[in-house]
Short mmCIF file of C-alpha atoms in Angstrom, two decimals:
data_model
loop_
_atom_site.label_atom_id
_atom_site.label_comp_id
_atom_site.label_asym_id
_atom_site.label_seq_id
_atom_site.Cartn_x
_atom_site.Cartn_y
_atom_site.Cartn_z
CA MET A 56 -6.30 -5.04 -32.62
CA SER A 57 -7.09 -0.64 -32.22
CA ASP A 58 -4.78 1.79 -33.68
CA ASN A 59 -2.42 2.59 -30.83
CA SER A 60 0.82 4.52 -32.80
CA GLN A 61 -1.65 7.53 -31.60
CA LYS A 62 -2.08 7.36 -28.86
CA LYS A 63 0.42 9.40 -26.32
CA VAL A 64 1.45 6.83 -22.55
CA ILE A 65 3.03 8.13 -20.24
CA VAL A 66 5.63 5.45 -17.99
CA GLY A 67 6.43 6.33 -14.62
CA MET A 68 9.82 4.87 -14.57
CA SER A 69 10.68 4.51 -11.32
CA GLY A 70 14.14 2.84 -11.05
CA GLY A 71 13.50 -0.52 -10.89
CA VAL A 72 12.72 -3.00 -13.57
CA ASP A 73 8.68 -3.74 -13.28
CA SER A 74 8.55 0.42 -14.81
CA SER A 75 11.35 -0.58 -17.16
CA VAL A 76 9.27 -3.99 -19.03
CA SER A 77 6.30 -2.26 -18.70
CA ALA A 78 7.82 0.72 -20.78
CA TRP A 79 9.27 -2.52 -23.87
CA LEU A 80 5.61 -3.63 -23.50
CA LEU A 81 3.61 -0.33 -24.34
CA LEU A 82 6.81 0.39 -27.77
CA GLN A 83 5.43 -3.11 -28.73
CA GLN A 84 1.82 -2.63 -28.53
CA GLY A 85 2.19 0.49 -30.58
CA TYR A 86 2.41 3.01 -28.46
CA GLN A 87 3.38 6.96 -28.84
CA VAL A 88 5.70 6.33 -25.47
CA GLU A 89 6.99 8.54 -22.59
CA GLY A 90 8.78 8.00 -19.25
CA LEU A 91 8.13 10.57 -16.03
CA PHE A 92 10.32 10.48 -13.83
CA MET A 93 8.55 11.59 -9.88
CA LYS A 94 10.41 12.48 -7.14
CA ASN A 95 8.56 12.91 -3.68
CA TRP A 96 11.04 13.08 -1.16
CA GLU A 97 14.02 16.25 -0.57
CA GLU A 98 16.33 13.51 -0.01
CA ASP A 99 18.62 15.31 3.67
CA ASP A 100 21.11 12.31 4.40
CA GLY A 101 23.97 10.28 2.49
CA GLU A 102 22.51 7.00 1.54
CA GLU A 103 18.62 8.52 1.33
CA TYR A 104 20.62 10.97 -1.62
CA CYS A 105 22.48 8.10 -3.63
CA THR A 106 19.30 5.78 -3.87
CA ALA A 107 17.80 8.70 -5.63
CA ALA A 108 20.56 9.41 -7.75
CA GLU A 109 21.02 5.80 -8.74
CA ASP A 110 17.04 4.78 -8.92
CA LEU A 111 17.01 7.97 -12.69
CA ALA A 112 20.33 6.75 -13.29
CA ASP A 113 17.83 3.11 -14.22
CA ALA A 114 15.32 5.21 -15.81
CA GLN A 115 17.49 7.51 -17.58
CA ALA A 116 19.29 4.19 -18.90
CA VAL A 117 16.39 1.76 -19.51
CA CYS A 118 15.13 5.52 -21.35
CA ASP A 119 17.90 5.66 -23.82
CA LYS A 120 18.24 1.55 -24.58
CA LEU A 121 14.76 1.93 -25.12
CA GLY A 122 14.85 4.91 -27.00
CA ILE A 123 12.06 6.83 -25.77
CA ARG A 124 12.32 10.50 -23.55
CA LEU A 125 12.63 10.75 -20.47
CA HIS A 126 10.68 13.50 -18.20
CA LYS A 127 11.48 14.57 -14.85
CA ILE A 128 9.29 16.07 -12.63
CA ASN A 129 9.38 17.51 -8.93
CA PHE A 130 6.00 16.99 -6.94
CA ALA A 131 8.28 17.35 -3.16
CA ALA A 132 5.75 19.54 -2.19
CA GLU A 133 2.36 17.69 -2.62
CA TYR A 134 3.26 14.85 -1.49
CA TRP A 135 4.35 16.51 1.63
CA ASP A 136 1.11 18.28 2.18
CA ASN A 137 -1.09 15.26 0.91
CA VAL A 138 0.58 12.08 2.10
CA PHE A 139 3.02 12.54 4.38
CA GLU A 140 1.49 15.05 6.33
CA HIS A 141 -1.31 12.99 7.56
CA PHE A 142 0.90 9.45 7.87
CA LEU A 143 2.17 11.87 10.22
CA GLU A 144 -1.15 12.93 12.41
CA GLU A 145 -2.21 9.04 11.63
CA TYR A 146 1.12 7.49 13.47
CA LYS A 147 0.09 10.62 16.70
CA ALA A 148 -3.46 9.59 17.10
CA GLY A 149 -1.87 5.66 17.02
CA ARG A 150 -3.02 4.87 13.75
CA THR A 151 -0.96 2.75 11.62
CA PRO A 152 -1.45 4.71 8.36
CA ASN A 153 -0.71 2.84 4.56
CA PRO A 154 0.99 6.00 3.04
CA ASP A 155 1.85 3.39 -0.24
CA ILE A 156 -2.42 3.86 -0.78
CA LEU A 157 -2.04 7.18 -0.42
CA CYS A 158 0.48 7.27 -2.17
CA ASN A 159 -1.41 6.48 -5.43
CA LYS A 160 -4.09 8.68 -4.69
CA GLU A 161 -2.95 12.12 -4.38
CA ILE A 162 0.95 11.73 -6.16
CA LYS A 163 0.26 8.46 -8.91
CA PHE A 164 -2.51 8.50 -10.06
CA LYS A 165 -4.12 12.25 -9.09
CA ALA A 166 -0.66 14.68 -9.52
CA PHE A 167 1.34 12.47 -11.79
CA LEU A 168 -2.01 12.10 -14.08
CA GLU A 169 -3.00 15.52 -14.60
CA PHE A 170 0.60 16.93 -15.06
CA ALA A 171 0.86 14.39 -18.40
CA ALA A 172 -2.49 14.92 -19.23
CA GLU A 173 -2.64 18.67 -19.20
CA ASP A 174 1.85 19.21 -19.49
CA LEU A 175 3.34 16.45 -21.16
CA GLY A 176 -0.65 15.81 -23.32
CA ALA A 177 -1.18 12.32 -22.72
CA ASP A 178 -3.44 10.35 -23.68
CA LEU A 179 -3.10 7.23 -20.84
CA ILE A 180 -1.03 7.26 -18.35
CA ALA A 181 1.35 3.32 -17.44
CA THR A 182 3.02 2.55 -13.83
CA GLY A 183 4.20 -0.70 -13.23
CA HIS A 184 1.71 -2.70 -10.79
CA TYR A 185 0.67 -6.36 -11.26
CA VAL A 186 -2.92 -5.06 -11.64
CA ARG A 187 -5.51 -5.79 -14.27
CA ARG A 188 -7.85 -3.47 -15.88
CA GLN A 189 -11.15 -4.62 -17.67
CA ASP A 190 -13.36 -2.48 -19.43
CA VAL A 191 -17.21 -3.95 -19.05
CA GLY A 192 -20.49 -1.67 -20.83
CA GLY A 193 -18.12 1.43 -20.42
CA LYS A 194 -16.93 0.83 -17.63
CA SER A 195 -13.10 0.44 -16.28
CA ARG A 196 -12.66 -2.80 -13.58
CA LEU A 197 -9.47 -3.17 -11.83
CA LEU A 198 -9.31 -6.86 -11.56
CA ARG A 199 -5.93 -8.73 -8.78
CA GLY A 200 -2.27 -8.84 -10.83
CA LEU A 201 -2.32 -12.18 -13.21
CA ASP A 202 0.61 -12.84 -10.38
CA ALA A 203 -1.34 -13.71 -7.09
CA ASN A 204 2.35 -13.38 -5.80
CA LYS A 205 2.61 -10.46 -6.51
CA ASP A 206 -0.63 -8.75 -7.04
CA GLN A 207 -0.81 -4.80 -6.00
CA SER A 208 -4.88 -4.30 -6.07
CA TYR A 209 -4.48 -3.55 -2.58
CA PHE A 210 -2.96 -0.87 -2.84
CA LEU A 211 -4.59 0.74 -5.81
CA TYR A 212 -8.02 0.28 -4.46
CA THR A 213 -8.78 4.14 -3.99
CA LEU A 214 -8.44 4.20 -7.89
CA SER A 215 -12.35 5.03 -9.50
CA HIS A 216 -13.09 3.79 -12.95
CA GLN A 217 -12.33 7.14 -14.22
CA GLN A 218 -9.03 6.56 -13.21
CA VAL A 219 -8.92 2.52 -14.00
CA ALA A 220 -9.97 3.68 -17.54
CA GLN A 221 -6.66 6.18 -18.37
CA SER A 222 -4.07 3.62 -17.16
CA LEU A 223 -2.18 1.37 -18.46
CA PHE A 224 -0.67 -1.40 -16.22
CA PRO A 225 1.81 -3.80 -18.90
CA VAL A 226 2.93 -6.69 -16.13
CA GLY A 227 0.19 -7.22 -14.67
CA GLU A 228 -0.82 -9.97 -17.16
CA LEU A 229 1.92 -10.86 -16.34
CA GLU A 230 4.24 -13.19 -13.93
CA LYS A 231 7.16 -11.29 -12.29
CA PRO A 232 9.79 -13.64 -12.89
CA GLU A 233 8.18 -13.34 -17.06
CA VAL A 234 9.05 -10.09 -15.84
CA ARG A 235 12.76 -10.69 -14.73
CA ARG A 236 13.79 -12.46 -18.55
CA ILE A 237 13.07 -9.95 -20.49
CA ALA A 238 14.41 -7.26 -18.53
CA GLU A 239 17.66 -9.51 -19.21
CA GLN A 240 17.08 -10.88 -22.54
CA LEU A 241 16.54 -7.16 -23.11
CA ASP A 242 20.22 -6.30 -21.20
CA LEU A 243 18.29 -3.96 -18.85
CA VAL A 244 20.27 -2.13 -16.27
CA THR A 245 17.01 -3.17 -14.09
CA ALA A 246 16.81 -6.51 -14.86
CA ARG A 247 18.70 -7.85 -11.41
CA LYS A 248 17.72 -4.72 -9.49
CA LYS A 249 15.98 -5.99 -6.06
CA ASP A 250 12.43 -4.95 -5.85
CA SER A 251 12.40 -2.38 -3.61
CA THR A 252 10.33 -2.48 -0.02
CA GLY A 253 9.93 -0.29 2.25
CA ILE A 254 8.17 2.97 2.44
CA CYS A 255 7.64 4.68 -0.48
CA PHE A 256 9.10 7.94 1.01
CA ILE A 257 11.69 6.38 3.68
CA GLY A 258 12.73 3.53 1.48
CA GLU A 259 15.42 0.87 2.97
CA ARG A 260 15.72 3.11 6.38
CA LYS A 261 15.36 1.67 10.04
CA PHE A 262 12.13 3.05 10.07
CA ARG A 263 12.40 4.38 14.01
CA ASP A 264 14.72 6.20 13.39
CA PHE A 265 13.29 8.46 10.63
CA LEU A 266 9.79 7.93 13.05
CA GLY A 267 11.39 9.43 15.80
CA ARG A 268 13.52 12.64 13.34
CA TYR A 269 10.02 13.80 12.92
CA LEU A 270 8.04 12.44 15.68
CA PRO A 271 8.97 13.03 19.59
CA ALA A 272 9.52 10.13 21.40
CA GLN A 273 6.60 9.01 23.92
CA PRO A 274 7.10 5.87 27.04
CA GLY A 275 4.65 4.41 28.10
CA VAL A 276 4.73 1.17 30.52
CA ILE A 277 3.53 -2.58 28.68
CA GLU A 278 1.30 -4.06 29.78
CA ASN A 279 -0.01 -7.53 30.02
CA THR A 280 -3.88 -8.37 30.14
CA GLU A 281 -4.04 -8.67 32.97
CA GLY A 282 -2.17 -5.10 34.43
CA GLN A 283 1.14 -6.41 35.68
CA VAL A 284 3.68 -3.54 34.63
CA LEU A 285 6.76 -5.61 32.03
CA GLY A 286 8.86 -3.32 30.31
CA GLU A 287 8.63 0.13 29.08
CA HIS A 288 7.77 1.12 25.68
CA GLN A 289 9.66 4.35 23.28
CA GLY A 290 6.02 5.11 22.77
CA LEU A 291 3.51 3.83 20.92
CA MET A 292 4.14 4.19 16.91
CA TYR A 293 6.85 1.95 17.38
CA HIS A 294 4.15 -0.59 17.48
CA THR A 295 1.93 -2.40 15.93
CA LEU A 296 -0.76 -5.11 16.60
CA GLY A 297 0.67 -9.03 15.91
CA GLN A 298 3.99 -7.49 16.20
CA ARG A 299 6.36 -9.85 17.80
CA LYS A 300 10.25 -8.92 17.48
CA GLY A 301 11.79 -5.81 19.04
CA LEU A 302 9.41 -5.80 23.01
CA GLY A 303 12.26 -6.71 24.76
CA ILE A 304 10.72 -8.05 27.48
CA GLY A 305 11.62 -12.03 26.40
CA GLY A 306 12.59 -14.13 29.07
CA LEU A 307 9.93 -13.09 31.66
CA LYS A 308 10.34 -14.69 35.85
CA ASP A 309 6.61 -16.57 36.11
CA SER A 310 5.94 -16.52 32.80
CA ASN A 311 6.18 -19.31 29.56
CA ASP A 312 8.73 -19.22 26.46
CA ASP A 313 5.77 -18.37 23.95
CA PRO A 314 5.91 -15.44 22.31
CA TRP A 315 4.30 -12.12 23.10
CA TYR A 316 2.40 -10.21 20.49
CA VAL A 317 0.66 -6.34 20.66
CA VAL A 318 -2.45 -7.11 21.44
CA ASP A 319 -3.65 -3.55 21.73
CA LYS A 320 -2.56 -0.14 21.96
CA ASP A 321 -4.58 1.84 24.90
CA VAL A 322 -3.77 5.87 22.89
CA ALA A 323 -5.58 7.86 25.99
CA THR A 324 -3.76 6.78 28.98
CA ASN A 325 0.25 5.65 26.32
CA ARG A 326 -0.04 1.90 27.25
CA LEU A 327 0.30 -1.46 25.34
CA ILE A 328 -0.98 -3.91 26.37
CA VAL A 329 0.38 -7.45 25.27
CA ALA A 330 -0.82 -11.67 24.90
CA GLN A 331 1.39 -14.65 24.25
CA GLY A 332 -0.13 -16.51 21.83
CA ALA A 333 -0.30 -15.60 17.64
CA GLU A 334 -3.67 -16.20 18.53
CA HIS A 335 -4.41 -14.98 22.03
CA PRO A 336 -8.60 -13.40 22.24
CA ARG A 337 -7.59 -10.21 22.27
CA LEU A 338 -5.98 -10.52 18.84
CA MET A 339 -8.80 -10.97 17.57
CA SER A 340 -11.81 -9.26 15.56
CA VAL A 341 -15.21 -10.94 14.16
CA GLY A 342 -15.59 -7.99 12.41
CA LEU A 343 -14.23 -4.42 11.25
CA VAL A 344 -16.49 -0.97 11.37
CA ALA A 345 -14.25 1.03 7.26
CA GLN A 346 -15.01 4.82 6.75
CA GLN A 347 -13.03 6.99 4.07
CA LEU A 348 -14.64 4.36 1.56
CA ASP A 349 -13.71 4.55 -2.23
CA TRP A 350 -15.73 2.19 -4.56
CA VAL A 351 -13.39 1.64 -7.52
CA ASP A 352 -17.50 2.45 -9.54
CA ARG A 353 -17.88 4.90 -6.87
CA GLN A 354 -21.52 4.05 -6.53
CA PRO A 355 -22.12 4.02 -2.55
CA VAL A 356 -23.59 0.16 -1.27
CA THR A 357 -27.14 0.50 -0.30
CA ALA A 358 -27.85 -3.08 0.49
CA PRO A 359 -25.54 -5.76 2.69
CA PHE A 360 -23.89 -7.92 0.20
CA ARG A 361 -21.10 -10.54 0.43
CA CYS A 362 -17.02 -10.97 -0.49
CA THR A 363 -14.56 -11.24 0.94
CA VAL A 364 -12.12 -8.76 2.20
CA LYS A 365 -8.29 -8.36 3.03
CA THR A 366 -7.27 -6.47 6.21
CA ARG A 367 -3.78 -6.77 5.10
CA TYR A 368 -1.62 -7.59 1.65
CA ARG A 369 -0.73 -10.18 1.25
CA GLN A 370 -2.97 -12.23 3.29
CA THR A 371 -5.70 -14.94 2.51
CA ASP A 372 -9.09 -13.46 1.27
CA ILE A 373 -11.84 -13.60 4.41
CA PRO A 374 -15.42 -14.05 3.60
CA CYS A 375 -17.55 -11.66 4.89
CA GLU A 376 -20.34 -9.64 5.12
CA VAL A 377 -20.03 -5.59 4.17
CA ILE A 378 -23.29 -4.61 5.96
CA PRO A 379 -23.47 0.33 4.70
CA LEU A 380 -24.22 2.33 7.88
CA SER A 381 -23.40 5.76 5.87
CA ASP A 382 -22.75 6.20 2.46
CA GLN A 383 -19.39 6.48 3.53
CA ARG A 384 -19.49 3.99 6.95
CA ILE A 385 -19.75 0.49 6.46
CA GLU A 386 -19.56 -2.65 8.84
CA VAL A 387 -17.66 -5.59 8.24
CA ARG A 388 -18.79 -9.15 9.25
CA PHE A 389 -16.17 -11.91 9.14
CA ASP A 390 -17.09 -16.03 8.09
CA GLU A 391 -14.80 -16.95 10.85
CA PRO A 392 -12.62 -14.92 13.72
CA VAL A 393 -8.89 -13.03 12.51
CA ALA A 394 -6.13 -11.22 13.77
CA ALA A 395 -4.34 -8.45 14.50
CA VAL A 396 -7.02 -6.55 12.41
CA THR A 397 -5.09 -2.90 12.66
CA PRO A 398 -7.02 0.66 12.60
CA GLY A 399 -4.99 3.28 10.42
CA GLN A 400 -4.92 -0.46 7.94
CA SER A 401 -7.23 -0.43 4.71
CA ALA A 402 -9.85 -3.08 4.26
CA VAL A 403 -10.18 -4.12 0.29
CA PHE A 404 -12.82 -5.86 -0.45
CA TYR A 405 -13.20 -8.01 -4.25
CA LEU A 406 -15.67 -9.98 -5.89
CA ASP A 407 -12.94 -13.37 -6.72
CA ASP A 408 -10.45 -11.27 -9.26
CA ILE A 409 -12.67 -7.45 -9.47
CA CYS A 410 -11.29 -5.23 -6.95
CA LEU A 411 -13.57 -3.81 -5.64
CA GLY A 412 -12.54 -0.61 -3.25
CA GLY A 413 -11.92 -0.36 0.71
CA GLY A 414 -11.63 1.48 3.52
CA VAL A 415 -9.26 2.37 5.91
CA ILE A 416 -10.13 0.92 9.07
CA GLU A 417 -11.71 2.58 12.22
CA GLN A 418 -12.29 0.54 14.44
CA ARG A 419 -12.11 -3.41 14.72
CA LEU A 420 -14.45 -5.55 16.51
CA PRO A 421 -13.10 -8.26 19.41
CA LEU A 422 -14.90 -11.25 20.15
CA PRO A 423 -17.57 -10.92 23.00
CA ASP A 424 -15.82 -12.59 25.34
CA ALA A 425 -12.04 -11.75 24.93
CA ASP A 426 -11.67 -9.47 27.61
CA LYS A 427 -12.42 -12.36 30.17
#
């Protein structure tokens, strides 16, 4: 075992169980460990403020129990400029962005990494993400987490091999129940704290209410694929492809009781297109075009290759062929049609357990006869 006692690791402490156990595991491995609590959002209502204050208190309590120092940093300005404004622009354009991916790219593995190295003298950073690192031939690879149910590599595909090399992911080698068991044995306050859901800065709040603060409502019509008006929507930004709930068009006369799904968003005319059936042809794609590519090894793709892809988190891997169009654009052809491929979301590529990287979905390639 290499001598870790000379290496200083700064752990991103969120006030959750995964980062808490990560800090303890690193202490067990002999590292010099300190924590850093990042504030990425200026709360403007009481409920948000309480959650943020509680997270900080929990992070502090864990650090006190483990006997490590907790630093605090405010990245709210960086977050607003580099994550949130982009998020709003994407929604305005009718796309569905993934801010957690951008947050990892711009904040956790950029602003935090730089601050830890330059201001705190860190050799490495660590987070509570469920991914693994593998060093091969002088280059670091990003691997899926051991717990397939919790794997978070989808959210970390933008990382370069250099960023991976500067990072440790202690819980990526464990299954989630084991992480909770360790926290309970250590009697950490975060042991039974439920996992945070929702977008990193919105937390548990109602998404529609939050978005409505920043973007004006733009009502428009809901139509079926034949152009028949079925109702009204309050804004395309509130809807995503494949969505079933919240359309408010149930029980129409002259239609069966099958649920309605969003199959298209026509941004130019502000129309929401719906159809019945989870696998309606209009909802299916044979492939996609992706841009803003980030490959972990930072080598552009020059020839077609086969791998698997996820077009959203927790999706089963889809066998596919990747065809380069340029250094920053690729076409992806699925072996079988896929439902609800959503522009603005990310397509992330894998070879077995290795996360190769990914890109932002620019357009989906519909079934040839979907409109007929």
